PDB file of C-alpha atoms in Angstrom:
ATOM      1  CA  TRP A 278      -7.715  -8.965  17.684  1.00  0.00           C
ATOM      2  CA  TYR A 279      -7.289  -5.597  15.799  1.00  0.00           C
ATOM      3  CA  GLU A 280      -8.068  -7.082  12.371  1.00  0.00           C
ATOM      4  CA  VAL A 281      -4.514  -6.056  11.172  1.00  0.00           C
ATOM      5  CA  SER A 282      -3.424  -9.739  10.222  1.00  0.00           C
ATOM      6  CA  CYS A 283      -3.949 -11.882   7.245  1.00  0.00           C
ATOM      7  CA  PRO A 284      -5.147 -15.585   6.785  1.00  0.00           C
ATOM      8  CA  GLU A 285      -1.532 -16.660   6.179  1.00  0.00           C
ATOM      9  CA  LEU A 286      -0.299 -15.092   9.539  1.00  0.00           C
ATOM     10  CA  ASP A 287      -3.201 -16.358  11.517  1.00  0.00           C
ATOM     11  CA  TRP A 288      -2.600 -19.829  10.119  1.00  0.00           C
ATOM     12  CA  ILE A 289       0.919 -19.845  11.126  1.00  0.00           C
ATOM     13  CA  ALA A 290       0.114 -18.572  14.725  1.00  0.00           C
ATOM     14  CA  SER A 291      -2.707 -21.031  15.225  1.00  0.00           C
ATOM     15  CA  ARG A 292      -0.539 -23.998  13.786  1.00  0.00           C
ATOM     16  CA  GLY A 293       2.305 -23.132  15.963  1.00  0.00           C
ATOM     17  CA  ALA A 294       0.076 -22.779  19.103  1.00  0.00           C
ATOM     18  CA  ALA A 295      -1.084 -26.396  18.449  1.00  0.00           C
ATOM     19  CA  LEU A 296       2.457 -27.808  18.601  1.00  0.00           C
ATOM     20  CA  SER A 297       3.907 -29.323  21.769  1.00  0.00           C
ATOM     21  CA  CYS A 298       7.257 -27.542  21.021  1.00  0.00           C
ATOM     22  CA  VAL A 299       5.794 -24.110  21.053  1.00  0.00           C
ATOM     23  CA  LEU A 300       5.720 -22.348  24.335  1.00  0.00           C
ATOM     24  CA  GLY A 301       3.913 -19.320  22.830  1.00  0.00           C
ATOM     25  CA  THR A 302       3.373 -17.529  19.568  1.00  0.00           C
ATOM     26  CA  ARG A 303       2.031 -14.253  18.421  1.00  0.00           C
ATOM     27  CA  LEU A 304       1.730 -11.826  15.554  1.00  0.00           C
ATOM     28  CA  THR A 305       4.313  -9.072  15.493  1.00  0.00           C
ATOM     29  CA  GLY A 306       5.382  -6.100  13.134  1.00  0.00           C
ATOM     30  CA  ALA A 307       3.405  -3.212  11.789  1.00  0.00           C
ATOM     31  CA  GLY A 308       0.416  -5.464  10.789  1.00  0.00           C
ATOM     32  CA  PHE A 309      -1.253  -6.273   7.406  1.00  0.00           C
ATOM     33  CA  GLY A 310       1.112  -9.128   6.687  1.00  0.00           C
ATOM     34  CA  GLY A 311       3.941  -8.739   9.089  1.00  0.00           C
ATOM     35  CA  CYS A 312       5.323 -11.931  10.859  1.00  0.00           C
ATOM     36  CA  THR A 313       4.989 -14.194  13.755  1.00  0.00           C
ATOM     37  CA  VAL A 314       7.268 -14.846  16.579  1.00  0.00           C
ATOM     38  CA  ALA A 315       7.232 -18.239  18.398  1.00  0.00           C
ATOM     39  CA  LEU A 316       8.937 -19.209  21.532  1.00  0.00           C
ATOM     40  CA  ILE A 317      10.027 -22.969  20.890  1.00  0.00           C
ATOM     41  CA  ARG A 318      11.670 -25.502  23.054  1.00  0.00           C
ATOM     42  CA  ALA A 319      15.440 -25.827  22.502  1.00  0.00           C
ATOM     43  CA  GLY A 320      16.321 -28.711  20.023  1.00  0.00           C
ATOM     44  CA  SER A 321      12.873 -28.541  18.270  1.00  0.00           C
ATOM     45  CA  GLU A 322      13.832 -26.419  15.330  1.00  0.00           C
ATOM     46  CA  ALA A 323      13.384 -29.205  12.822  1.00  0.00           C
ATOM     47  CA  GLU A 324      10.022 -30.132  14.139  1.00  0.00           C
ATOM     48  CA  TYR A 325       8.717 -26.671  14.071  1.00  0.00           C
ATOM     49  CA  ARG A 326      10.170 -26.049  10.662  1.00  0.00           C
ATOM     50  CA  GLU A 327       8.686 -29.154   9.267  1.00  0.00           C
ATOM     51  CA  ALA A 328       5.140 -28.468  10.790  1.00  0.00           C
ATOM     52  CA  ILE A 329       5.044 -24.958   9.245  1.00  0.00           C
ATOM     53  CA  GLU A 330       6.853 -24.720   5.870  1.00  0.00           C
ATOM     54  CA  GLY A 331       5.512 -27.685   4.059  1.00  0.00           C
ATOM     55  CA  PRO A 332       1.889 -27.375   5.136  1.00  0.00           C
ATOM     56  CA  TYR A 333       1.902 -23.688   4.523  1.00  0.00           C
ATOM     57  CA  GLU A 334       3.242 -24.053   0.954  1.00  0.00           C
ATOM     58  CA  GLN A 335       0.587 -26.630   0.219  1.00  0.00           C
ATOM     59  CA  ARG A 336      -2.170 -24.488   1.620  1.00  0.00           C
ATOM     60  CA  PHE A 337      -1.232 -20.969   0.452  1.00  0.00           C
ATOM     61  CA  ARG A 338       0.922 -21.955  -2.725  1.00  0.00           C
ATOM     62  CA  ARG A 339       3.832 -19.833  -1.568  1.00  0.00           C
ATOM     63  CA  ARG A 340       6.924 -20.242   0.550  1.00  0.00           C
ATOM     64  CA  ALA A 341       7.001 -19.589   4.252  1.00  0.00           C
ATOM     65  CA  VAL A 342      10.466 -18.402   5.463  1.00  0.00           C
ATOM     66  CA  VAL A 343      11.388 -19.598   9.075  1.00  0.00           C
ATOM     67  CA  HIS A 344      14.298 -18.087  10.827  1.00  0.00           C
ATOM     68  CA  PHE A 345      15.655 -19.118  14.179  1.00  0.00           C
ATOM     69  CA  PHE A 346      17.272 -16.862  16.684  1.00  0.00           C
ATOM     70  CA  SER A 347      18.537 -17.495  20.266  1.00  0.00           C
ATOM     71  CA  VAL A 348      18.183 -15.078  23.367  1.00  0.00           C
ATOM     72  CA  GLY A 349      21.019 -12.798  24.033  1.00  0.00           C
ATOM     73  CA  GLY A 350      22.338 -11.477  27.312  1.00  0.00           C
ATOM     74  CA  GLY A 351      19.587  -9.060  27.725  1.00  0.00           C
ATOM     75  CA  ALA A 352      19.805  -5.269  28.714  1.00  0.00           C
ATOM     76  CA  ARG A 353      22.701  -4.336  30.863  1.00  0.00           C
ATOM     77  CA  GLU A 354      24.841  -1.124  31.450  1.00  0.00           C
ATOM     78  CA  LEU A 355      27.661  -0.754  28.982  1.00  0.00           C
ATOM     79  CA  ASP A 356      31.307  -0.096  30.231  1.00  0.00           C
TER      80      ASP A 356
END
């Protein structure tokens, strides 16, 4: 660890890592309160959101914002 995180991000990453639907999770951004990225199994969005948002708000008294994105086609040569 480079000690550029915060308790909230550490909690989200640890919580996510404990979920069976999460294939991997990590901190990202410039540090000091950036965000986390989690690779989750397709179709488990509701499970992940439920496991993070409610418990996070109860613990930290603020709302976590969870966004979902899908993988694109990857790098390629443009025509």
